[in-house]
Amino acid sequence: MWSNIPLFPEQASTIAGQIDGLFAFLVGVSLFFGGLICAVLVYCALRYRRRSEDERPLPIHGNLRLELLWTGVPLALAMVMFFWGANLYIANARPPANALEILAVGKQWMWKFQHPAGAREINELHVPLGHPVKITLASEDVIHSVYIPAFRVKMDAVPGRYTTVWFEATKTGTFHLFCAEYCGTSHAAMIGRVVVMTPSEYERWLSGGAAQESPVAAGERLFEQLGCPTCHRMDGTGRGPTLAGLFGQTQRLQTGETVVVDEAYVRESILLPNAKVATGYTPAMPTFQGQISEDGLFQIIAYIRSLSSDKRR
Amino acid sequence: MHDASVAPPHTHYLNANYGVKSWLLTTDHKRIALLYLASLTLFFFLGGAFAVLIRLELLTPQGDMVQSETYNKLFTMHGIIMIFFFLVPSIPAVLGNFLVPIMLGARDLAFPRLNLLSWYVYTIGGLFTLVAIVSGGVDTGWTFYTPYSSTYANSHVILTALGIFITGFSSILTGLNFLVTTHTMRAPGMTWSRLPLFMWAHYATSLIMVLGTPVLAITIVLVALERAFRIGIFDPTLGGDPVLFQHLFWFYSHPAVYIMILPGMGVISEVIACFARKRIFGYDFVAFSSVAIAVLGFFVWGHHMFVSSQSPYAGLVFSFLSFLVAIPSAVKVFNWTATLYRGSIAYNAPMIYAMGFIGLFTIGGLTGLFLATLAVDIHVHDTYFIVAHFHYIMVGGMVMAYLGGLHFWWPKITGRMYPENLARLAAIIIFIGFNLTFFPQFLLGYLGMPRRYHFYPEEFQVLNVMSSAGASILGVGYLIPMIYFLWSMRYGAPAPANPWQATGLEWNTSSPPPTANFHTPPVVTEEAYAYGPQEVHVD
Amino acid sequence: MAHRRCTLTEHSSALAHHFDSLEQQYASANLGMWLFLLTEIMFFGGLFAGYTVYRTFYPDAFIAGSHHLDITLGGINTVVLLASSLTMALAVHAAQSGQRQQLVNFLLLTIVCGLLFLGIKAVEYSHKFADHLVPGKHFVFEGPLAGQVQLFFSFYFGMTGMHAVHMVIGIGLLGILTLQAWRGQLSPTYAAPVEMLGLYWHFVDIVWIFLFPLLYLLGRH
């Protein structure tokens, strides 16, 4: 039975070992101080136990040097922990530029994953080994959270905005993917799997599935369906700005401020069009809140991105 | 300590008046403390019952005992009851209410009628929540994250929110009462530097109660309004921001954990000084630490939100400050331990609880450092690691301190002694049961088991079974004092005024005290914890 | 603080039994009231924080919403409340100098001002109701900013409503105090209740002084 009690999850990503190393340091410090306190407690408890009711120990008020010592040493250790943890955190905060971009939508109570080439999965995510993977997260309803213990990553999927999380898998195999933010009745059922394959296997898997519409194509279809070209003419003569080459640029707004045209801005422009109106245009765009799902939003964004001159995969 | 007669005084606060009205309309802080003791005990066992059901369900990986919706209600109600209706009031409402005026040498708190109102407000809020439970419960988690709680949940959110809102005022009024009493009603000679550390702890706690609770009040009202009228404040489809709720919520709920632990620390200071028969080492530092914890505690709420889409820079700031707030707690632990050096240590039940507290609080506090560490928190946030961490502090720390305090002052409060050997046994059972229950949860958390899961992957079962086994021992441990405390009120040995030979104004009056607390108003002439080679001073 | 047995003059019915002296009682009441007002600041602070966040997110919508508020009525209300603070301060002075009739008069005037404020508020609310600007099922607002304007009105009703609740409580307490004053239960040595209520009333006034510009005067030139 005892061999069934593991202490660490598998280390299956580039940062897992680093996190475990820091964790081991924290455990070491805790064992040291915990053990020290327990040892002193036990020692004093035995050595100074009351032997007669008349005992009146000498009062000891305190010792400034001791106070400074046991304030200073924990403070120093705390700073070591802070810097170590902050360092790891900042170093891993931004995904590498060549990351494979997966779009994920969490909804009660399932995960939907969209590969850039078109493959779609539910509750399962196939990724290649040794290649950074960046997941852009959205939620259809409440707050969810993508948690892959073997990779030591976690990020909330917050409705109304996009969040991102990235990892690079270092082992093939199947790993748990949990929803780690309570989201209602079947929160515990929102379990998925991450399947890590060698790059060649991954390619095979991608091409092996039934030919699926790529998000760009689906986005273009939605774009037509919802009537966007009525105002957003490609030649720029429409009531709304042309979207060709727009993604990634800096856009000046009516108020004089500037904003980078990224996923979040495009999403906001579709759902709350008059929050940040481009300069030279009137706030005439209607909202599409309620008419388009998070998947749909991802697809339109993919389409608009494809219209820009530097096509990123 | 001279107390010739062991027989209890003829008239004291318990027998001064009889009848239900004399209790329900009392303004005597001591009687109000007992009213709270009764309500709190009921809530503790109700919350405990929910915990039993949770641990039973988690014996098996499948969700086979109750339905998911029920399970979600179980952990929600367990959290809400334990936090708002047990932990937050516990020591301040029972021991604080009873002892604050006496320790200061006053006849009552500054606002006795407000004190009674506090209890009624608490009870009415509790009733709202009980009605919510009986009508079907809430399933949002005690943290009420939006938009689930404000838009999607199908349970009695508004009723529960109102219950918590109302009860919050009890906390505010109690804190206000304690603060004013400490400032204006100290006996002659009771300077700030002569205050017992129990008083410093309650002063710091009261600061948090008064400043933090109103923010919870408005936050929970906004959730209720959002649910009732769909105003859109937390609903992203209407332009609202769900993360704003988290900021507002944790702005109170983080300092709230210090409301829950500081009074416990105050109890420990008193117990250790008495049973080591020595002044607390580094009195000034311990007193200052209490206030430092209260102040710093208001600046760290974002450490609950490292993965909630908060900016990394905010994460850095909150992580740094969270490490700072750990330091005063560490200072206290060191000072308590140093107090034992060259002391004269007796092992009555309160002391066993106190030493257990030091061990368990140290573990709980150290694991807090893990959570302040950004990179590690990403992995363990919302897992059983967190659950283990806060149970070590709240149950291993606070509940042990509460029980230790109840035992320590039981003779004073009731005029009766509890059975010492049985009490020691119960303390040890609780200590063992507690560790068996919660230590495996640290392992579960690092392995990746998320919290609030009705069913789980099979590989987590062994540790869950260990945890549930420990819980059964812990449950037995809690029942034992419940039984003998009740027994002692009738059959316990009559208590002398100062059974522990302790210092402190409360031991200079009879057990139980008269309604006006003192037969002659005290005048303080020496520092706190004046244990020493001379006779322990009696005024 | 000196502690001596209460003298006969101090041992009036005004001294509560758990206090040693009227000074101690007064000091407690004063500190208690200031602390209570501090909690009120934290309470309203949550609302102000939320308002600030959304004002920053949606400036245009909030300005649009603000233009639908009646600045005349709001302005009159501000003057009314300021006047009521004046009458309250005069009441406190009357209490401290033992002028019973003046005390009663000024308390009554304060109540009248308070009621006037609430009446004008009720009129404003009824206008909003008629214009379908109450958040919820019946909210109607032309244009794309509707959702965010509804947020503005949620804060409008939440903040002014919470303020109004505090006014109602204050008026109720003023009524009780007026009765006590009329019965001669207040005196220069026992003016504390008037002073404490004065503190509370001034606080409620100050909250309005913040609410008025934040809600009514946004973006107006």
mmCIF file with all atom_site columns, C-alpha atoms in Angstrom, chain A residues 1-2 4-9 19-20 22-23 26-27 30 33-34 37 40-41 44-46 48-50 53 55-64 66-67 70-71 74-75 78-79 81-82 85-86 88-90 108 140-143 147 149 152-156 158-161 163 176 178-185 187-191 272 289, chain B residues 68-69 72 75 139-140 145-148 152 236-237 241-243 246 274-279 281-282 285 307-309 312 316 319-320 323-324 327 331 333-335 337-338 340-347 355 358 366 369-370 373-376 378-383 385 443 446-448 450-455 457 459 462-463 501 527 531-533:
data_model
loop_
_atom_site.group_PDB
_atom_site.id
_atom_site.type_symbol
_atom_site.label_atom_id
_atom_site.label_alt_id
_atom_site.label_comp_id
_atom_site.label_asym_id
_atom_site.label_entity_id
_atom_site.label_seq_id
_atom_site.pdbx_PDB_ins_code
_atom_site.Cartn_x
_atom_site.Cartn_y
_atom_site.Cartn_z
_atom_site.occupancy
_atom_site.B_iso_or_equiv
_atom_site.pdbx_formal_charge
_atom_site.auth_seq_id
_atom_site.auth_comp_id
_atom_site.auth_asym_id
_atom_site.auth_atom_id
_atom_site.pdbx_PDB_model_num
ATOM 1   C CA . MET A 1 1   ? 0.000   0.000  0.000   1.00 0.00 ? 1   MET A CA 1
ATOM 2   C CA . TRP A 1 2   ? 2.758   2.411  0.878   1.00 0.00 ? 2   TRP A CA 1
ATOM 3   C CA . ASN A 1 4   ? 0.968   3.492  -3.845  1.00 0.00 ? 4   ASN A CA 1
ATOM 4   C CA . ILE A 1 5   ? 1.515   6.840  -2.209  1.00 0.00 ? 5   ILE A CA 1
ATOM 5   C CA . PRO A 1 6   ? 3.525   8.941  -4.615  1.00 0.00 ? 6   PRO A CA 1
ATOM 6   C CA . LEU A 1 7   ? 4.761   12.303 -3.505  1.00 0.00 ? 7   LEU A CA 1
ATOM 7   C CA . PHE A 1 8   ? 5.272   14.157 -6.754  1.00 0.00 ? 8   PHE A CA 1
ATOM 8   C CA . PRO A 1 9   ? 3.309   14.145 -9.953  1.00 0.00 ? 9   PRO A CA 1
ATOM 9   C CA . ILE A 1 19  ? 9.122   24.098 -9.680  1.00 0.00 ? 19  ILE A CA 1
ATOM 10  C CA . ASP A 1 20  ? 9.869   20.864 -7.873  1.00 0.00 ? 20  ASP A CA 1
ATOM 11  C CA . LEU A 1 22  ? 11.964  25.254 -5.437  1.00 0.00 ? 22  LEU A CA 1
ATOM 12  C CA . PHE A 1 23  ? 9.330   23.188 -3.677  1.00 0.00 ? 23  PHE A CA 1
ATOM 13  C CA . LEU A 1 26  ? 10.682  25.144 0.742   1.00 0.00 ? 26  LEU A CA 1
ATOM 14  C CA . VAL A 1 27  ? 10.126  21.701 2.208   1.00 0.00 ? 27  VAL A CA 1
ATOM 15  C CA . SER A 1 30  ? 10.020  23.985 6.656   1.00 0.00 ? 30  SER A CA 1
ATOM 16  C CA . PHE A 1 33  ? 12.321  25.238 11.254  1.00 0.00 ? 33  PHE A CA 1
ATOM 17  C CA . GLY A 1 34  ? 9.441   22.963 12.068  1.00 0.00 ? 34  GLY A CA 1
ATOM 18  C CA . ILE A 1 37  ? 10.642  24.388 17.041  1.00 0.00 ? 37  ILE A CA 1
ATOM 19  C CA . VAL A 1 40  ? 13.041  22.933 21.444  1.00 0.00 ? 40  VAL A CA 1
ATOM 20  C CA . LEU A 1 41  ? 9.456   22.406 22.577  1.00 0.00 ? 41  LEU A CA 1
ATOM 21  C CA . CYS A 1 44  ? 11.951  22.323 27.274  1.00 0.00 ? 44  CYS A CA 1
ATOM 22  C CA . ALA A 1 45  ? 8.888   20.268 28.004  1.00 0.00 ? 45  ALA A CA 1
ATOM 23  C CA . LEU A 1 46  ? 11.000  17.512 29.455  1.00 0.00 ? 46  LEU A CA 1
ATOM 24  C CA . TYR A 1 48  ? 11.793  22.125 32.630  1.00 0.00 ? 48  TYR A CA 1
ATOM 25  C CA . ARG A 1 49  ? 8.775   20.228 33.710  1.00 0.00 ? 49  ARG A CA 1
ATOM 26  C CA . ARG A 1 50  ? 7.371   21.322 36.997  1.00 0.00 ? 50  ARG A CA 1
ATOM 27  C CA . GLU A 1 53  ? 4.360   23.504 43.220  1.00 0.00 ? 53  GLU A CA 1
ATOM 28  C CA . GLU A 1 55  ? 8.838   26.519 41.794  1.00 0.00 ? 55  GLU A CA 1
ATOM 29  C CA . ARG A 1 56  ? 9.124   30.154 40.803  1.00 0.00 ? 56  ARG A CA 1
ATOM 30  C CA . PRO A 1 57  ? 11.313  30.530 37.731  1.00 0.00 ? 57  PRO A CA 1
ATOM 31  C CA . LEU A 1 58  ? 13.260  33.728 37.235  1.00 0.00 ? 58  LEU A CA 1
ATOM 32  C CA . PRO A 1 59  ? 11.450  36.135 34.926  1.00 0.00 ? 59  PRO A CA 1
ATOM 33  C CA . ILE A 1 60  ? 13.274  36.678 31.648  1.00 0.00 ? 60  ILE A CA 1
ATOM 34  C CA . HIS A 1 61  ? 11.952  39.723 29.846  1.00 0.00 ? 61  HIS A CA 1
ATOM 35  C CA . GLY A 1 62  ? 13.552  39.174 26.497  1.00 0.00 ? 62  GLY A CA 1
ATOM 36  C CA . ASN A 1 63  ? 16.705  39.589 24.493  1.00 0.00 ? 63  ASN A CA 1
ATOM 37  C CA . LEU A 1 64  ? 16.939  42.187 21.785  1.00 0.00 ? 64  LEU A CA 1
ATOM 38  C CA . LEU A 1 66  ? 17.601  37.194 19.747  1.00 0.00 ? 66  LEU A CA 1
ATOM 39  C CA . GLU A 1 67  ? 14.595  39.141 18.538  1.00 0.00 ? 67  GLU A CA 1
ATOM 40  C CA . TRP A 1 70  ? 14.789  35.585 14.590  1.00 0.00 ? 70  TRP A CA 1
ATOM 41  C CA . THR A 1 71  ? 13.239  38.447 12.732  1.00 0.00 ? 71  THR A CA 1
ATOM 42  C CA . PRO A 1 74  ? 13.255  34.476 8.529   1.00 0.00 ? 74  PRO A CA 1
ATOM 43  C CA . LEU A 1 75  ? 13.098  37.734 6.625   1.00 0.00 ? 75  LEU A CA 1
ATOM 44  C CA . ALA A 1 78  ? 11.598  34.822 2.918   1.00 0.00 ? 78  ALA A CA 1
ATOM 45  C CA . MET A 1 79  ? 13.340  37.099 0.452   1.00 0.00 ? 79  MET A CA 1
ATOM 46  C CA . MET A 1 81  ? 11.944  32.340 -1.493  1.00 0.00 ? 81  MET A CA 1
ATOM 47  C CA . PHE A 1 82  ? 10.331  35.433 -2.956  1.00 0.00 ? 82  PHE A CA 1
ATOM 48  C CA . GLY A 1 85  ? 9.681   32.123 -7.000  1.00 0.00 ? 85  GLY A CA 1
ATOM 49  C CA . ALA A 1 86  ? 9.282   35.492 -8.695  1.00 0.00 ? 86  ALA A CA 1
ATOM 50  C CA . LEU A 1 88  ? 10.733  31.447 -12.130 1.00 0.00 ? 88  LEU A CA 1
ATOM 51  C CA . TYR A 1 89  ? 7.347   33.063 -12.523 1.00 0.00 ? 89  TYR A CA 1
ATOM 52  C CA . ILE A 1 90  ? 8.549   35.997 -14.617 1.00 0.00 ? 90  ILE A CA 1
ATOM 53  C CA . GLN A 1 108 ? -20.077 24.086 -18.177 1.00 0.00 ? 108 GLN A CA 1
ATOM 54  C CA . GLU A 1 140 ? -18.628 30.721 -22.337 1.00 0.00 ? 140 GLU A CA 1
ATOM 55  C CA . ASP A 1 141 ? -20.183 31.123 -18.939 1.00 0.00 ? 141 ASP A CA 1
ATOM 56  C CA . VAL A 1 142 ? -18.478 31.111 -15.539 1.00 0.00 ? 142 VAL A CA 1
ATOM 57  C CA . ILE A 1 143 ? -14.865 31.102 -14.420 1.00 0.00 ? 143 ILE A CA 1
ATOM 58  C CA . TYR A 1 147 ? -4.758  22.876 -14.668 1.00 0.00 ? 147 TYR A CA 1
ATOM 59  C CA . PRO A 1 149 ? -0.432  19.022 -12.796 1.00 0.00 ? 149 PRO A CA 1
ATOM 60  C CA . ARG A 1 152 ? 2.815   22.531 -13.245 1.00 0.00 ? 152 ARG A CA 1
ATOM 61  C CA . VAL A 1 153 ? 0.679   25.081 -15.069 1.00 0.00 ? 153 VAL A CA 1
ATOM 62  C CA . LYS A 1 154 ? -2.649  26.618 -14.247 1.00 0.00 ? 154 LYS A CA 1
ATOM 63  C CA . MET A 1 155 ? -4.643  29.564 -15.538 1.00 0.00 ? 155 MET A CA 1
ATOM 64  C CA . ASP A 1 156 ? -8.216  30.706 -15.033 1.00 0.00 ? 156 ASP A CA 1
ATOM 65  C CA . VAL A 1 158 ? -12.470 34.190 -17.143 1.00 0.00 ? 158 VAL A CA 1
ATOM 66  C CA . PRO A 1 159 ? -15.656 35.064 -19.043 1.00 0.00 ? 159 PRO A CA 1
ATOM 67  C CA . GLY A 1 160 ? -15.374 38.402 -20.755 1.00 0.00 ? 160 GLY A CA 1
ATOM 68  C CA . ARG A 1 161 ? -11.661 38.273 -21.444 1.00 0.00 ? 161 ARG A CA 1
ATOM 69  C CA . THR A 1 163 ? -6.099  34.619 -20.717 1.00 0.00 ? 163 THR A CA 1
ATOM 70  C CA . HIS A 1 176 ? -4.587  14.785 -16.461 1.00 0.00 ? 176 HIS A CA 1
ATOM 71  C CA . PHE A 1 178 ? -8.420  19.372 -14.535 1.00 0.00 ? 178 PHE A CA 1
ATOM 72  C CA . CYS A 1 179 ? -10.758 22.278 -14.156 1.00 0.00 ? 179 CYS A CA 1
ATOM 73  C CA . ALA A 1 180 ? -9.416  23.982 -11.070 1.00 0.00 ? 180 ALA A CA 1
ATOM 74  C CA . GLU A 1 181 ? -12.001 26.677 -10.430 1.00 0.00 ? 181 GLU A CA 1
ATOM 75  C CA . TYR A 1 182 ? -15.316 25.571 -9.011  1.00 0.00 ? 182 TYR A CA 1
ATOM 76  C CA . CYS A 1 183 ? -17.871 26.081 -11.755 1.00 0.00 ? 183 CYS A CA 1
ATOM 77  C CA . GLY A 1 184 ? -21.046 24.370 -10.693 1.00 0.00 ? 184 GLY A CA 1
ATOM 78  C CA . THR A 1 185 ? -22.640 20.969 -10.522 1.00 0.00 ? 185 THR A CA 1
ATOM 79  C CA . HIS A 1 187 ? -17.092 20.752 -11.860 1.00 0.00 ? 187 HIS A CA 1
ATOM 80  C CA . ALA A 1 188 ? -15.429 17.436 -10.964 1.00 0.00 ? 188 ALA A CA 1
ATOM 81  C CA . ALA A 1 189 ? -16.448 15.980 -14.305 1.00 0.00 ? 189 ALA A CA 1
ATOM 82  C CA . MET A 1 190 ? -14.658 18.638 -16.259 1.00 0.00 ? 190 MET A CA 1
ATOM 83  C CA . ILE A 1 191 ? -11.632 16.403 -16.524 1.00 0.00 ? 191 ILE A CA 1
ATOM 84  C CA . LEU A 1 272 ? -18.881 46.257 -26.890 1.00 0.00 ? 272 LEU A CA 1
ATOM 85  C CA . GLN A 1 289 ? -23.402 40.118 -27.754 1.00 0.00 ? 289 GLN A CA 1
ATOM 86  C CA . SER B 2 68  ? -22.959 16.270 -7.241  1.00 0.00 ? 68  SER B CA 1
ATOM 87  C CA . GLU B 2 69  ? -25.279 19.137 -6.526  1.00 0.00 ? 69  GLU B CA 1
ATOM 88  C CA . ASN B 2 72  ? -21.349 21.044 -3.750  1.00 0.00 ? 72  ASN B CA 1
ATOM 89  C CA . PHE B 2 75  ? -18.725 21.895 1.104   1.00 0.00 ? 75  PHE B CA 1
ATOM 90  C CA . ASP B 2 139 ? -23.698 25.575 -3.839  1.00 0.00 ? 139 ASP B CA 1
ATOM 91  C CA . THR B 2 140 ? -21.423 28.452 -4.766  1.00 0.00 ? 140 THR B CA 1
ATOM 92  C CA . TYR B 2 145 ? -17.197 33.689 -7.123  1.00 0.00 ? 145 TYR B CA 1
ATOM 93  C CA . THR B 2 146 ? -19.089 35.521 -9.829  1.00 0.00 ? 146 THR B CA 1
ATOM 94  C CA . PRO B 2 147 ? -20.594 35.101 -12.341 1.00 0.00 ? 147 PRO B CA 1
ATOM 95  C CA . TYR B 2 148 ? -21.488 31.640 -11.044 1.00 0.00 ? 148 TYR B CA 1
ATOM 96  C CA . TYR B 2 152 ? -25.760 30.847 -12.923 1.00 0.00 ? 152 TYR B CA 1
ATOM 97  C CA . PRO B 2 236 ? -19.390 40.201 -18.312 1.00 0.00 ? 236 PRO B CA 1
ATOM 98  C CA . THR B 2 237 ? -22.240 40.001 -20.808 1.00 0.00 ? 237 THR B CA 1
ATOM 99  C CA . ASP B 2 241 ? -16.095 42.460 -14.295 1.00 0.00 ? 241 ASP B CA 1
ATOM 100 C CA . PRO B 2 242 ? -16.132 39.121 -12.464 1.00 0.00 ? 242 PRO B CA 1
ATOM 101 C CA . VAL B 2 243 ? -12.618 39.699 -11.149 1.00 0.00 ? 243 VAL B CA 1
ATOM 102 C CA . GLN B 2 246 ? -12.663 38.758 -6.239  1.00 0.00 ? 246 GLN B CA 1
ATOM 103 C CA . CYS B 2 274 ? 0.655   30.499 33.183  1.00 0.00 ? 274 CYS B CA 1
ATOM 104 C CA . PHE B 2 275 ? 1.762   26.909 32.681  1.00 0.00 ? 275 PHE B CA 1
ATOM 105 C CA . ALA B 2 276 ? 5.421   27.761 32.286  1.00 0.00 ? 276 ALA B CA 1
ATOM 106 C CA . ARG B 2 277 ? 4.951   30.138 35.187  1.00 0.00 ? 277 ARG B CA 1
ATOM 107 C CA . LYS B 2 278 ? 6.979   32.798 33.361  1.00 0.00 ? 278 LYS B CA 1
ATOM 108 C CA . ARG B 2 279 ? 6.448   36.121 31.705  1.00 0.00 ? 279 ARG B CA 1
ATOM 109 C CA . PHE B 2 281 ? 9.577   36.253 26.417  1.00 0.00 ? 281 PHE B CA 1
ATOM 110 C CA . GLY B 2 282 ? 9.714   39.431 24.355  1.00 0.00 ? 282 GLY B CA 1
ATOM 111 C CA . PHE B 2 285 ? 7.606   42.134 20.298  1.00 0.00 ? 285 PHE B CA 1
ATOM 112 C CA . VAL B 2 307 ? -3.954  32.806 -11.566 1.00 0.00 ? 307 VAL B CA 1
ATOM 113 C CA . SER B 2 308 ? -7.115  34.820 -11.934 1.00 0.00 ? 308 SER B CA 1
ATOM 114 C CA . SER B 2 309 ? -5.800  36.977 -14.814 1.00 0.00 ? 309 SER B CA 1
ATOM 115 C CA . PRO B 2 312 ? 2.120   39.677 -13.168 1.00 0.00 ? 312 PRO B CA 1
ATOM 116 C CA . LEU B 2 316 ? 4.913   40.343 -7.620  1.00 0.00 ? 316 LEU B CA 1
ATOM 117 C CA . SER B 2 319 ? 3.798   37.934 -3.202  1.00 0.00 ? 319 SER B CA 1
ATOM 118 C CA . PHE B 2 320 ? 6.385   40.207 -1.635  1.00 0.00 ? 320 PHE B CA 1
ATOM 119 C CA . PHE B 2 323 ? 6.176   37.138 2.762   1.00 0.00 ? 323 PHE B CA 1
ATOM 120 C CA . LEU B 2 324 ? 6.377   40.209 4.983   1.00 0.00 ? 324 LEU B CA 1
ATOM 121 C CA . ILE B 2 327 ? 7.377   37.430 9.726   1.00 0.00 ? 327 ILE B CA 1
ATOM 122 C CA . VAL B 2 331 ? 8.414   36.121 15.738  1.00 0.00 ? 331 VAL B CA 1
ATOM 123 C CA . VAL B 2 333 ? 6.265   31.411 17.629  1.00 0.00 ? 333 VAL B CA 1
ATOM 124 C CA . PHE B 2 334 ? 9.880   31.955 18.563  1.00 0.00 ? 334 PHE B CA 1
ATOM 125 C CA . ASN B 2 335 ? 8.932   34.053 21.561  1.00 0.00 ? 335 ASN B CA 1
ATOM 126 C CA . THR B 2 337 ? 9.018   28.756 22.514  1.00 0.00 ? 337 THR B CA 1
ATOM 127 C CA . ALA B 2 338 ? 11.647  30.834 24.282  1.00 0.00 ? 338 ALA B CA 1
ATOM 128 C CA . LEU B 2 340 ? 9.448   27.693 27.958  1.00 0.00 ? 340 LEU B CA 1
ATOM 129 C CA . TYR B 2 341 ? 13.199  27.949 28.502  1.00 0.00 ? 341 TYR B CA 1
ATOM 130 C CA . ARG B 2 342 ? 13.909  27.687 32.208  1.00 0.00 ? 342 ARG B CA 1
ATOM 131 C CA . GLY B 2 343 ? 10.245  27.728 32.976  1.00 0.00 ? 343 GLY B CA 1
ATOM 132 C CA . SER B 2 344 ? 8.303   25.491 35.288  1.00 0.00 ? 344 SER B CA 1
ATOM 133 C CA . ILE B 2 345 ? 6.062   23.580 32.964  1.00 0.00 ? 345 ILE B CA 1
ATOM 134 C CA . ALA B 2 346 ? 2.868   21.811 33.919  1.00 0.00 ? 346 ALA B CA 1
ATOM 135 C CA . TYR B 2 347 ? 0.825   19.713 31.501  1.00 0.00 ? 347 TYR B CA 1
ATOM 136 C CA . MET B 2 355 ? 1.791   23.246 22.606  1.00 0.00 ? 355 MET B CA 1
ATOM 137 C CA . ILE B 2 358 ? 2.474   25.959 18.315  1.00 0.00 ? 358 ILE B CA 1
ATOM 138 C CA . LEU B 2 366 ? 5.261   27.532 6.892   1.00 0.00 ? 366 LEU B CA 1
ATOM 139 C CA . LEU B 2 369 ? 5.208   30.519 2.500   1.00 0.00 ? 369 LEU B CA 1
ATOM 140 C CA . PHE B 2 370 ? 4.749   27.928 -0.230  1.00 0.00 ? 370 PHE B CA 1
ATOM 141 C CA . THR B 2 373 ? 5.891   31.802 -3.622  1.00 0.00 ? 373 THR B CA 1
ATOM 142 C CA . LEU B 2 374 ? 4.515   32.711 -7.040  1.00 0.00 ? 374 LEU B CA 1
ATOM 143 C CA . ALA B 2 375 ? 5.845   29.834 -9.112  1.00 0.00 ? 375 ALA B CA 1
ATOM 144 C CA . VAL B 2 376 ? 4.756   27.191 -6.610  1.00 0.00 ? 376 VAL B CA 1
ATOM 145 C CA . ILE B 2 378 ? 0.515   28.343 -9.692  1.00 0.00 ? 378 ILE B CA 1
ATOM 146 C CA . HIS B 2 379 ? 0.754   24.598 -9.228  1.00 0.00 ? 379 HIS B CA 1
ATOM 147 C CA . VAL B 2 380 ? -0.982  24.211 -5.857  1.00 0.00 ? 380 VAL B CA 1
ATOM 148 C CA . HIS B 2 381 ? -3.652  26.920 -6.044  1.00 0.00 ? 381 HIS B CA 1
ATOM 149 C CA . ASP B 2 382 ? -7.176  25.495 -5.799  1.00 0.00 ? 382 ASP B CA 1
ATOM 150 C CA . THR B 2 383 ? -5.842  22.072 -4.823  1.00 0.00 ? 383 THR B CA 1
ATOM 151 C CA . PHE B 2 385 ? -2.653  21.802 -0.617  1.00 0.00 ? 385 PHE B CA 1
ATOM 152 C CA . LEU B 2 443 ? 0.426   15.385 -0.539  1.00 0.00 ? 443 LEU B CA 1
ATOM 153 C CA . TYR B 2 446 ? 0.934   18.667 -4.712  1.00 0.00 ? 446 TYR B CA 1
ATOM 154 C CA . LEU B 2 447 ? -0.011  15.548 -6.646  1.00 0.00 ? 447 LEU B CA 1
ATOM 155 C CA . GLY B 2 448 ? -2.627  17.642 -8.324  1.00 0.00 ? 448 GLY B CA 1
ATOM 156 C CA . PRO B 2 450 ? -8.131  19.916 -7.144  1.00 0.00 ? 450 PRO B CA 1
ATOM 157 C CA . ARG B 2 451 ? -10.416 21.024 -4.351  1.00 0.00 ? 451 ARG B CA 1
ATOM 158 C CA . ARG B 2 452 ? -14.207 20.995 -4.431  1.00 0.00 ? 452 ARG B CA 1
ATOM 159 C CA . TYR B 2 453 ? -14.198 17.742 -6.396  1.00 0.00 ? 453 TYR B CA 1
ATOM 160 C CA . HIS B 2 454 ? -17.117 15.392 -5.780  1.00 0.00 ? 454 HIS B CA 1
ATOM 161 C CA . PHE B 2 455 ? -15.266 12.474 -7.384  1.00 0.00 ? 455 PHE B CA 1
ATOM 162 C CA . PRO B 2 457 ? -9.185  9.906  -10.274 1.00 0.00 ? 457 PRO B CA 1
ATOM 163 C CA . GLU B 2 459 ? -4.820  7.278  -7.890  1.00 0.00 ? 459 GLU B CA 1
ATOM 164 C CA . VAL B 2 462 ? -5.307  5.953  -0.670  1.00 0.00 ? 462 VAL B CA 1
ATOM 165 C CA . LEU B 2 463 ? -4.541  9.395  0.687   1.00 0.00 ? 463 LEU B CA 1
ATOM 166 C CA . GLN B 2 501 ? -1.976  30.167 40.288  1.00 0.00 ? 501 GLN B CA 1
ATOM 167 C CA . GLU B 2 527 ? 3.406   44.462 34.768  1.00 0.00 ? 527 GLU B CA 1
ATOM 168 C CA . TYR B 2 531 ? 5.397   35.505 37.842  1.00 0.00 ? 531 TYR B CA 1
ATOM 169 C CA . GLY B 2 532 ? 8.587   35.466 39.777  1.00 0.00 ? 532 GLY B CA 1
ATOM 170 C CA . PRO B 2 533 ? 10.333  34.232 42.833  1.00 0.00 ? 533 PRO B CA 1
#
